[in-house]
XYZ file of C-alpha atoms in Angstrom:
131
model
C 5.730 12.961 5.098
C 4.795 9.324 5.352
C 3.093 7.662 2.393
C 1.657 4.201 1.934
C 2.117 2.716 -1.511
C -0.483 0.004 -2.110
C 0.025 -2.455 -4.944
C -2.952 -3.882 -6.849
C -3.098 -6.420 -9.644
C -4.455 -9.776 -10.696
C -4.167 -12.217 -7.846
C -1.139 -14.447 -8.240
C -0.998 -17.737 -6.423
C 2.577 -18.448 -7.399
C 1.550 -21.963 -8.357
C 1.954 -21.129 -12.040
C 5.377 -19.486 -11.553
C 8.630 -21.332 -12.166
C 11.291 -21.398 -9.447
C 13.323 -19.014 -11.619
C 10.412 -16.555 -11.860
C 9.880 -16.674 -8.111
C 13.598 -16.083 -7.513
C 13.551 -13.129 -9.924
C 10.546 -11.624 -8.101
C 12.369 -11.864 -4.768
C 15.509 -10.388 -6.323
C 13.771 -7.344 -7.834
C 11.813 -6.594 -4.655
C 14.995 -7.094 -2.628
C 16.801 -4.572 -4.831
C 13.999 -2.045 -4.296
C 14.101 -2.625 -0.526
C 17.874 -2.244 -0.396
C 17.783 1.006 -2.421
C 14.919 2.491 -0.386
C 16.580 1.399 2.867
C 19.929 2.896 1.846
C 18.149 6.160 0.971
C 16.556 6.199 4.437
C 12.959 6.280 3.151
C 11.847 2.695 3.775
C 9.788 2.002 6.897
C 8.189 -1.293 5.763
C 7.531 -3.229 2.573
C 5.564 -6.478 2.567
C 3.577 -8.726 0.277
C 0.152 -9.866 1.393
C -1.502 -13.275 1.300
C -4.173 -13.730 -1.352
C -7.925 -13.264 -1.151
C -8.315 -16.804 0.217
C -6.746 -15.608 3.494
C -8.625 -12.285 3.738
C -11.304 -11.555 6.325
C -13.599 -8.548 6.013
C -15.600 -6.874 8.772
C -18.553 -4.666 7.845
C -20.394 -2.635 10.464
C -23.951 -1.419 9.987
C -26.956 -0.640 12.156
C -27.364 -4.334 12.879
C -23.818 -4.955 14.128
C -20.596 -6.450 12.844
C -20.604 -8.856 9.914
C -17.503 -10.979 9.382
C -16.993 -12.598 5.987
C -14.179 -14.431 4.270
C -12.568 -12.794 1.278
C -11.755 -9.292 0.120
C -14.069 -6.351 0.694
C -15.134 -5.929 -2.929
C -15.862 -8.009 -5.980
C -13.012 -7.283 -8.365
C -10.378 -9.011 -10.418
C -7.708 -6.769 -8.874
C -6.484 -7.637 -5.403
C -4.315 -5.779 -2.915
C -1.033 -7.638 -3.155
C 1.290 -5.669 -0.920
C 2.412 -2.328 0.415
C 5.398 -0.134 1.126
C 5.424 2.485 3.871
C 7.881 5.281 3.101
C 9.016 8.541 4.712
C 9.563 11.022 1.857
C 9.848 14.789 1.389
C 6.761 15.198 -0.783
C 4.485 13.635 -3.401
C 7.113 14.045 -6.109
C 9.566 11.877 -4.169
C 6.789 9.342 -3.497
C 6.136 9.183 -7.247
C 9.844 8.642 -7.898
C 9.997 5.718 -5.458
C 6.769 4.271 -6.842
C 8.349 4.223 -10.303
C 11.334 2.308 -8.885
C 9.243 -0.585 -7.541
C 8.946 -3.746 -9.616
C 5.166 -3.143 -9.572
C 5.014 -1.283 -12.873
C 3.861 -3.935 -15.333
C 0.803 -4.184 -17.526
C -2.368 -4.330 -15.427
C -0.650 -3.369 -12.178
C -1.733 -0.336 -10.171
C -0.044 1.534 -7.334
C -1.929 3.953 -5.107
C -0.098 6.535 -3.004
C -1.874 7.339 0.256
C -0.456 10.086 2.490
C -0.480 8.943 6.113
C -2.383 11.364 8.313
C -0.173 13.703 10.310
C -2.172 14.027 13.542
C -0.363 17.172 14.698
C -1.178 18.979 11.443
C -4.752 17.672 11.603
C -5.206 19.009 15.150
C -3.668 22.362 14.172
C -6.107 22.680 11.229
C -9.022 21.863 13.532
C -7.893 24.486 16.079
C -7.429 27.051 13.316
C -10.901 26.342 11.931
C -12.377 26.602 15.444
C -10.703 29.989 15.992
C -11.928 31.240 12.616
C -15.489 30.196 13.461
C -15.433 32.105 16.806
């Protein structure tokens, strides 16, 4: 199963980080990427630019509305993601615990990626049951 780990926390600009802190951040994320890659579960893992670079599109009955900034007012921002191929939720939880994103005030969400074949099979099964 594919899962998307999304990492939330206070927005960091990096401007208040020392070169040593930045190097340590790259090292710990690099170690996670190497371990997940060696285990064959890593598909992608990336950090995201901050809210200043975010564009949001909202659609309503009056059309599309494009605004700068994140989609919600919050102190937590989406900071990055990892896309993994794992056996099950338990393995996803194990890999989540191995990321450097486990500090105070940091949140990780695990989103299963939709399996379209299973989705279609459930729809066909429901259609047969309704007939």
